[in-house]
Amino acid sequence: MTIWSGADLICMKRRPALVLENVQVPRGRRADIAILDGRVVHTGAGAAADRVIDCTGFFVLPAAVDVHVHMRGGSQSAKEDWKTGSMSALAGGVTVVVDQPNTVPPITTPEAFLARIRDAQAHSYCSFAVNSSVTPDIPFEAMWTAGAMAFGETFFAPSTYGETLAAQELSRALGRIHALGGLATIHAEGVTPGEDTDLVAHDALRSPEREREAVTAVHACNPGGCRIHFCHMSTAKAIDVAKGTVEVTPHHLFLSREKTWAGDPRFKVNPPIRSEKERKALWTRWDRIDMIASDHAPHTIAEKALPFSNAPSGVPGVETMVPLLMAEVLDRRITLTDLIRKTVTAPAALLGIPPAGFAPGDRADFALYPQSTVTVEPELLHSRCGWTPFEGSRAIFPETVILGGAVVLREGEFSRRNALWYAGKGYVPKTQGQNTA
Ligand code: DOR
Ligand code: ZN
């Protein structure tokens, strides 16, 4: 893709397709941002453009990348599919998602992988990447050349869907992934056998201590030094022993067992929602947390109403992730700079995709947030699952979302444009033109 500089523009008299006017650049000046061909071409004084959006009164942020979502689809379409999941992402200021491969059936072959890509290309409203499952028998190299973004989440503990790996199997898998130059993303937990009767038991059976041990065990399985990313870490002590990049979810940052009744299966998730004490301890590691990801894991209300031990684990969250954090910014509990680092810059760097941002050449994905909060209600949200564990929380949802320079959401109206597939760096194209949705 051609990247036009401001000077090119003046010489060639190509009008920007869009100018965002009066943007308060975080820790910078007020500027107009000119966009052409999906990139920022100029930040400074405004130029005439095909379309101008006045951003006065809005927080303008580069749009977020969520490296951990379960978009479901196929036999699980009653929970979610690419259309509803990606609309939910856009409505939460997320323009790139990384889909996890524990679909039913799971993504274990290049054929299943490409079918998943085709489904997303046909239906997704946001840009996307898809990971490869990790089982002892997957064809690692073929998954890599098919375009897998990363390998995982690799289940080093059983969860609702997805095959669990034993230590020896994990060791072998990490060796294979390392040889390809790939990234392994790991769900690290330990499970004590027992009766999973309520949230207290769930927390005890998948205890903070076992999570910490699992992280240490993962490192012991990785003598070759494969690049590792830890998914959804739920405790401070596990983070302390993690050597790879660390992702934390909004549900572990904002919810605790004490906030609901112990028998509530809606809050059942792996790793578990912890005690209020553990939740507070997690916040003390804020500076070590590389990124926030939602682990958007929609299940229907009917499934979540099953007796606790039979209910599936997982909560939806792609739409509420940035909005909940924006409310924290408004209350000055976290900084906008940290929010952008942990939801935009660090995830893009982990994946090796172009960063969204304000500088010329940056990917022109933005979200415009008003400066006041609303209360989260399920009716406001777009996931097919129809519920949220954050009901009643304060949040700021974007009013306008821009993807590749096009307005894809404005005042509740969606438009399906510019969604891209980001293939992993091992991708070997078979035919031309596979990279557009
Ligand atoms: O609670 C969870 N649900 N944790 C996972 O790791 C998987 C997820 C799901 O797919 O539902
Ligand atoms: Zn997981």
XYZ file of C-alpha atoms and ligand atoms in Angstrom:
449
model
C 0.000 0.000 0.000
C 1.243 3.497 -0.840
C 1.784 5.801 2.113
C 1.379 9.454 1.127
C 3.263 12.036 3.135
C 1.884 15.525 3.719
C 4.289 16.845 1.078
C 3.090 14.262 -1.454
C -0.410 15.446 -0.843
C 0.376 19.046 -1.550
C 2.369 18.149 -4.693
C -0.198 15.746 -6.026
C -3.214 17.690 -4.790
C -4.853 14.477 -3.600
C -7.502 15.441 -1.144
C -7.576 13.439 2.062
C -10.642 11.214 2.202
C -11.236 12.217 5.811
C -10.013 14.838 8.243
C -10.567 14.521 11.986
C -10.657 18.125 13.125
C -9.737 19.491 16.559
C -8.240 16.269 17.936
C -6.601 16.593 21.318
C -3.567 14.336 20.804
C -2.807 12.698 24.189
C 0.164 14.483 25.801
C 0.377 16.594 22.642
C -1.226 19.533 20.918
C -4.614 20.004 19.331
C -4.393 18.983 15.675
C -6.294 18.008 12.553
C -5.600 14.501 11.312
C -5.726 13.930 7.559
C -6.362 10.398 6.312
C -5.937 8.849 2.874
C -5.795 5.233 1.675
C -6.278 3.908 5.186
C -3.320 5.778 6.692
C -2.723 9.026 8.517
C -1.003 11.322 6.011
C -0.710 14.512 7.984
C -1.148 15.715 11.553
C -1.273 19.487 11.980
C -3.333 22.251 10.486
C -6.365 21.063 8.532
C -6.689 20.443 4.814
C -9.805 20.326 2.664
C -11.162 16.791 2.589
C -14.014 14.749 1.220
C -15.332 14.415 4.755
C -14.564 16.335 7.940
C -15.518 15.242 11.460
C -15.243 17.802 14.219
C -13.853 16.008 17.286
C -14.349 18.873 19.741
C -15.567 17.460 23.049
C -14.437 13.887 22.334
C -11.551 11.753 23.480
C -10.039 10.568 20.192
C -8.126 7.310 20.586
C -6.458 5.011 18.100
C -8.802 2.015 17.934
C -7.939 -1.031 20.035
C -6.634 -4.491 19.142
C -8.135 -7.330 21.203
C -5.729 -10.283 21.000
C -8.108 -12.765 22.638
C -11.682 -13.272 21.428
C -13.814 -16.342 20.761
C -16.066 -15.404 17.838
C -17.710 -18.905 17.772
C -19.888 -19.391 14.645
C -20.785 -22.683 12.933
C -22.515 -25.020 15.374
C -22.053 -22.367 18.081
C -23.780 -19.548 16.217
C -26.482 -19.281 18.881
C -23.754 -17.812 21.115
C -22.058 -15.572 18.522
C -20.780 -15.440 14.963
C -18.458 -13.203 12.962
C -21.191 -10.670 12.211
C -22.458 -10.120 15.750
C -19.039 -10.566 17.373
C -17.356 -8.048 15.069
C -20.184 -5.525 15.452
C -19.763 -5.917 19.192
C -16.026 -5.267 18.760
C -16.567 -2.074 16.739
C -19.163 -0.835 19.224
C -16.476 -1.170 21.883
C -13.809 0.748 19.934
C -11.970 -2.433 18.838
C -11.119 -2.652 15.115
C -8.810 -5.703 15.134
C -9.528 -9.009 16.894
C -7.551 -12.223 17.194
C -9.913 -15.189 17.063
C -9.106 -18.223 19.183
C -9.159 -21.637 17.500
C -11.146 -23.652 20.078
C -14.179 -23.572 17.812
C -16.386 -26.669 17.383
C -14.727 -28.412 15.575
C -11.377 -26.780 16.464
C -8.971 -25.214 13.940
C -6.469 -28.062 13.617
C -5.978 -28.285 9.836
C -5.120 -25.743 7.106
C -8.503 -26.503 5.493
C -10.382 -25.626 8.705
C -8.199 -22.545 9.082
C -8.946 -21.290 5.571
C -12.664 -21.985 6.005
C -12.522 -19.833 9.139
C -10.783 -17.035 7.235
C -13.371 -17.220 4.443
C -16.199 -17.020 6.984
C -14.622 -13.940 8.552
C -13.926 -12.351 5.149
C -17.571 -12.803 4.234
C -19.076 -11.541 7.480
C -16.707 -9.619 9.734
C -17.207 -5.879 10.270
C -13.762 -5.525 11.860
C -10.243 -6.599 10.881
C -9.128 -9.932 12.204
C -6.441 -12.565 12.616
C -6.967 -16.223 13.470
C -4.736 -18.482 15.571
C -3.983 -22.164 15.131
C -5.024 -24.760 17.709
C -2.209 -26.568 19.468
C -2.626 -30.320 19.865
C 0.121 -32.965 19.695
C -0.780 -33.769 16.079
C -1.442 -30.478 14.337
C 0.635 -29.868 11.172
C 2.586 -26.940 12.654
C 4.296 -25.823 9.470
C 1.160 -26.065 7.310
C -0.817 -24.001 9.862
C 1.959 -21.415 9.857
C 2.146 -21.085 6.072
C -1.674 -21.041 5.876
C -1.473 -17.745 7.811
C -2.017 -18.528 11.498
C -1.217 -15.396 13.499
C 0.001 -17.369 16.526
C -0.319 -20.821 18.091
C -2.918 -20.993 20.837
C -4.450 -20.372 23.120
C -2.607 -23.524 24.069
C -4.530 -25.201 26.875
C -2.165 -26.095 29.671
C -5.284 -26.837 31.745
C -8.738 -28.032 30.724
C -11.347 -25.379 29.929
C -14.780 -25.384 28.307
C -13.580 -26.164 24.767
C -10.112 -27.049 23.508
C -7.739 -29.975 24.028
C -5.432 -29.927 27.068
C -1.718 -30.589 26.608
C 0.426 -32.516 29.072
C 3.866 -31.102 29.944
C 5.753 -33.342 27.509
C 3.364 -32.459 24.701
C 3.684 -28.763 25.481
C 7.453 -29.075 25.430
C 7.411 -30.652 21.987
C 4.914 -28.093 20.678
C 6.998 -25.167 21.924
C 10.052 -26.628 20.187
C 8.130 -26.839 16.887
C 6.694 -23.326 17.209
C 10.098 -21.909 18.101
C 11.668 -23.538 15.028
C 9.090 -21.716 12.861
C 9.739 -18.383 14.571
C 6.161 -18.334 15.875
C 4.458 -17.100 19.014
C 2.832 -19.498 21.506
C -0.086 -18.116 23.502
C -0.774 -20.083 26.650
C -3.733 -20.633 28.954
C -1.800 -21.529 32.111
C -3.793 -23.000 34.981
C -3.729 -25.979 37.283
C -6.866 -27.850 38.292
C -7.394 -29.777 41.524
C -10.047 -32.511 41.180
C -13.200 -31.818 43.212
C -16.840 -30.734 43.220
C -17.247 -27.547 41.193
C -20.354 -26.345 42.987
C -20.056 -22.565 43.137
C -17.722 -19.615 42.563
C -15.860 -20.249 45.816
C -15.202 -23.878 44.855
C -14.290 -22.888 41.280
C -11.715 -20.422 42.637
C -10.331 -23.043 45.031
C -10.110 -25.826 42.408
C -8.266 -23.521 39.983
C -6.457 -21.663 42.732
C -4.065 -18.712 42.468
C -1.299 -21.009 43.700
C -1.974 -23.508 40.892
C -1.925 -20.698 38.341
C 1.497 -19.601 39.560
C 2.774 -23.208 39.453
C 1.420 -23.616 35.926
C 3.339 -20.555 34.715
C 6.545 -21.918 36.237
C 5.858 -25.323 34.645
C 5.370 -23.675 31.223
C 8.821 -22.110 31.504
C 10.294 -25.476 32.446
C 8.808 -26.848 29.203
C 10.503 -24.143 27.160
C 14.284 -24.648 27.339
C 14.618 -23.532 23.698
C 13.173 -20.104 24.445
C 10.049 -20.064 22.252
C 8.341 -16.650 22.357
C 5.501 -16.980 24.878
C 2.444 -14.880 25.591
C 0.415 -15.625 28.738
C -3.338 -15.295 28.227
C -5.696 -13.866 30.860
C -3.468 -13.940 33.962
C -5.663 -13.551 37.018
C -3.281 -13.119 39.962
C -0.353 -10.926 40.939
C 1.805 -13.885 41.985
C 1.408 -15.659 38.641
C 2.389 -12.451 36.858
C 5.482 -12.236 39.041
C 6.852 -15.532 37.685
C 5.840 -14.960 34.046
C 8.711 -14.239 31.681
C 6.734 -13.714 28.482
C 4.216 -11.012 27.657
C 1.250 -10.837 30.001
C -2.388 -10.223 29.167
C -5.071 -9.445 31.774
C -8.846 -9.254 31.247
C -11.323 -6.596 32.386
C -13.299 -9.274 34.278
C -10.301 -10.040 36.476
C -9.610 -6.323 36.956
C -13.191 -5.267 37.720
C -15.100 -8.287 39.083
C -14.648 -10.324 42.244
C -16.522 -13.239 43.791
C -17.878 -10.937 46.463
C -19.733 -8.850 43.853
C -22.333 -11.565 43.234
C -23.870 -14.598 44.977
C -21.597 -17.627 45.108
C -23.931 -19.847 43.071
C -24.056 -17.495 40.043
C -22.925 -19.531 36.976
C -22.773 -16.399 34.822
C -19.533 -15.439 36.558
C -18.012 -18.894 36.012
C -14.914 -18.402 33.872
C -11.411 -19.855 33.508
C -9.278 -18.682 35.177
C -11.870 -17.943 37.878
C -13.092 -14.594 39.101
C -11.037 -14.232 42.286
C -11.615 -12.720 45.727
C -11.715 -8.940 46.188
C -8.303 -9.202 47.869
C -6.766 -10.931 44.829
C -8.468 -8.443 42.490
C -6.884 -5.527 44.347
C -3.497 -7.273 44.303
C -3.808 -7.673 40.523
C -4.067 -3.891 40.139
C -0.755 -3.476 41.994
C 0.911 -5.159 38.958
C -0.608 -2.646 36.506
C 2.807 -1.542 35.234
C 3.895 -5.128 34.497
C 0.694 -5.964 32.602
C 1.632 -5.661 28.926
C -1.853 -5.603 27.543
C -5.535 -5.909 28.254
C -7.528 -8.451 26.237
C -11.145 -9.412 26.744
C -11.180 -13.236 26.386
C -14.628 -12.510 24.892
C -16.213 -15.944 25.470
C -19.944 -15.635 24.804
C -22.336 -18.335 26.024
C -26.119 -18.056 25.859
C -28.175 -17.052 28.878
C -29.831 -20.492 28.774
C -26.413 -22.201 29.070
C -25.429 -19.849 31.863
C -28.628 -20.742 33.739
C -27.623 -24.433 33.995
C -26.682 -25.838 37.410
C -23.247 -24.425 38.323
C -21.205 -27.547 37.661
C -22.735 -27.997 34.159
C -22.642 -24.360 33.057
C -19.937 -23.458 30.517
C -17.088 -21.174 31.599
C -16.603 -17.806 29.946
C -17.996 -14.279 29.824
C -18.512 -11.840 26.925
C -16.393 -8.693 26.991
C -15.027 -7.361 23.682
C -17.551 -4.494 23.651
C -17.046 -3.396 27.248
C -13.237 -3.685 27.473
C -12.179 -0.185 26.391
C -15.413 1.500 27.602
C -14.840 0.280 31.194
C -11.217 1.443 31.045
C -12.295 4.806 29.618
C -14.446 5.360 32.716
C -11.269 4.772 34.768
C -9.473 7.368 32.649
C -12.266 9.871 33.222
C -11.960 9.282 36.979
C -8.170 9.657 36.675
C -7.454 6.180 38.072
C -5.461 5.258 34.966
C -3.902 7.447 32.293
C -4.947 7.680 28.673
C -1.330 6.942 27.737
C -1.416 3.636 29.634
C -4.766 2.753 28.126
C -3.435 3.330 24.590
C -0.236 1.415 25.344
C -2.109 -1.608 26.705
C -4.959 -1.799 24.181
C -3.406 -0.376 21.003
C 0.398 -0.210 20.822
C 1.503 -3.324 22.734
C -0.989 -5.708 21.107
C -0.110 -4.418 17.610
C 3.592 -4.901 18.420
C 2.957 -8.431 19.729
C 1.239 -9.360 16.464
C 3.616 -7.411 14.239
C 0.798 -5.483 12.533
C 0.954 -1.759 11.684
C 0.104 0.336 14.728
C -2.913 2.639 14.748
C -1.974 6.136 15.865
C -1.746 9.851 15.200
C 1.539 10.036 13.260
C 1.860 10.061 9.465
C 2.005 6.468 8.205
C -0.016 5.077 11.119
C -3.028 2.859 10.446
C -6.064 5.149 10.436
C -8.275 3.298 12.907
C -9.820 5.596 15.513
C -12.620 5.700 18.059
C -14.281 8.894 19.338
C -15.488 8.725 22.933
C -17.757 11.295 24.614
C -16.545 12.697 27.924
C -19.314 11.278 30.108
C -20.234 7.811 31.278
C -23.340 5.686 30.856
C -24.466 2.604 32.767
C -23.799 -0.704 31.005
C -27.081 -2.422 30.088
C -27.367 -5.633 28.039
C -29.756 -3.823 25.650
C -26.944 -1.456 24.643
C -24.682 -4.280 23.470
C -24.385 -6.190 20.185
C -23.127 -9.684 21.068
C -25.686 -12.362 20.232
C -25.304 -13.848 23.705
C -27.464 -10.992 25.025
C -25.982 -10.515 28.493
C -22.977 -8.977 30.221
C -21.268 -9.568 33.565
C -20.711 -5.791 33.748
C -24.384 -4.800 33.947
C -24.660 -1.653 36.077
C -20.990 -0.618 35.664
C -20.022 2.828 34.412
C -18.516 2.971 30.933
C -17.903 5.233 27.955
C -18.837 3.769 24.564
C -17.511 5.284 21.329
C -19.909 7.383 19.319
C -17.896 7.073 16.092
C -15.457 4.363 14.969
C -13.149 4.594 11.964
C -11.539 1.573 10.282
C -8.926 2.083 7.584
C -10.066 5.683 7.178
C -13.757 4.786 6.707
C -16.501 5.574 9.201
C -17.786 2.118 10.133
C -19.927 3.100 13.119
C -21.597 6.424 13.786
C -24.397 7.009 16.279
C -25.414 3.348 16.231
C -25.281 2.874 12.426
C -22.794 0.259 11.170
C -21.205 0.141 7.748
C -19.180 -2.886 6.602
C -15.985 -1.538 5.027
C -12.231 -2.059 5.022
C -12.075 -5.157 7.265
C -8.725 -6.848 6.636
C -7.331 -10.261 7.376
C -3.941 -9.994 9.089
C -2.063 -13.191 8.308
C 0.830 -14.285 10.514
C 4.391 -13.778 9.343
C 4.763 -17.363 8.089
C 1.988 -16.847 5.547
C 2.676 -18.061 2.018
C -0.103 -16.825 -0.297
C -1.500 -19.474 -2.625
C -3.347 -17.047 -4.890
C -3.446 -13.296 -5.223
C -5.990 -11.092 -3.498
C -6.599 -13.082 -0.336
C -6.023 -10.191 1.976
C -9.279 -8.298 1.780
C -12.543 -9.063 3.472
O -13.675 -19.365 30.567
C -13.172 -19.611 29.494
N -13.945 -19.790 28.398
N -11.855 -19.736 29.391
C -11.269 -20.168 28.265
O -10.078 -20.259 28.225
C -12.083 -20.562 27.099
C -13.369 -19.870 27.115
C -14.360 -20.360 26.109
O -13.967 -20.665 24.972
O -15.557 -20.372 26.417
Zn -8.128 -19.302 27.934
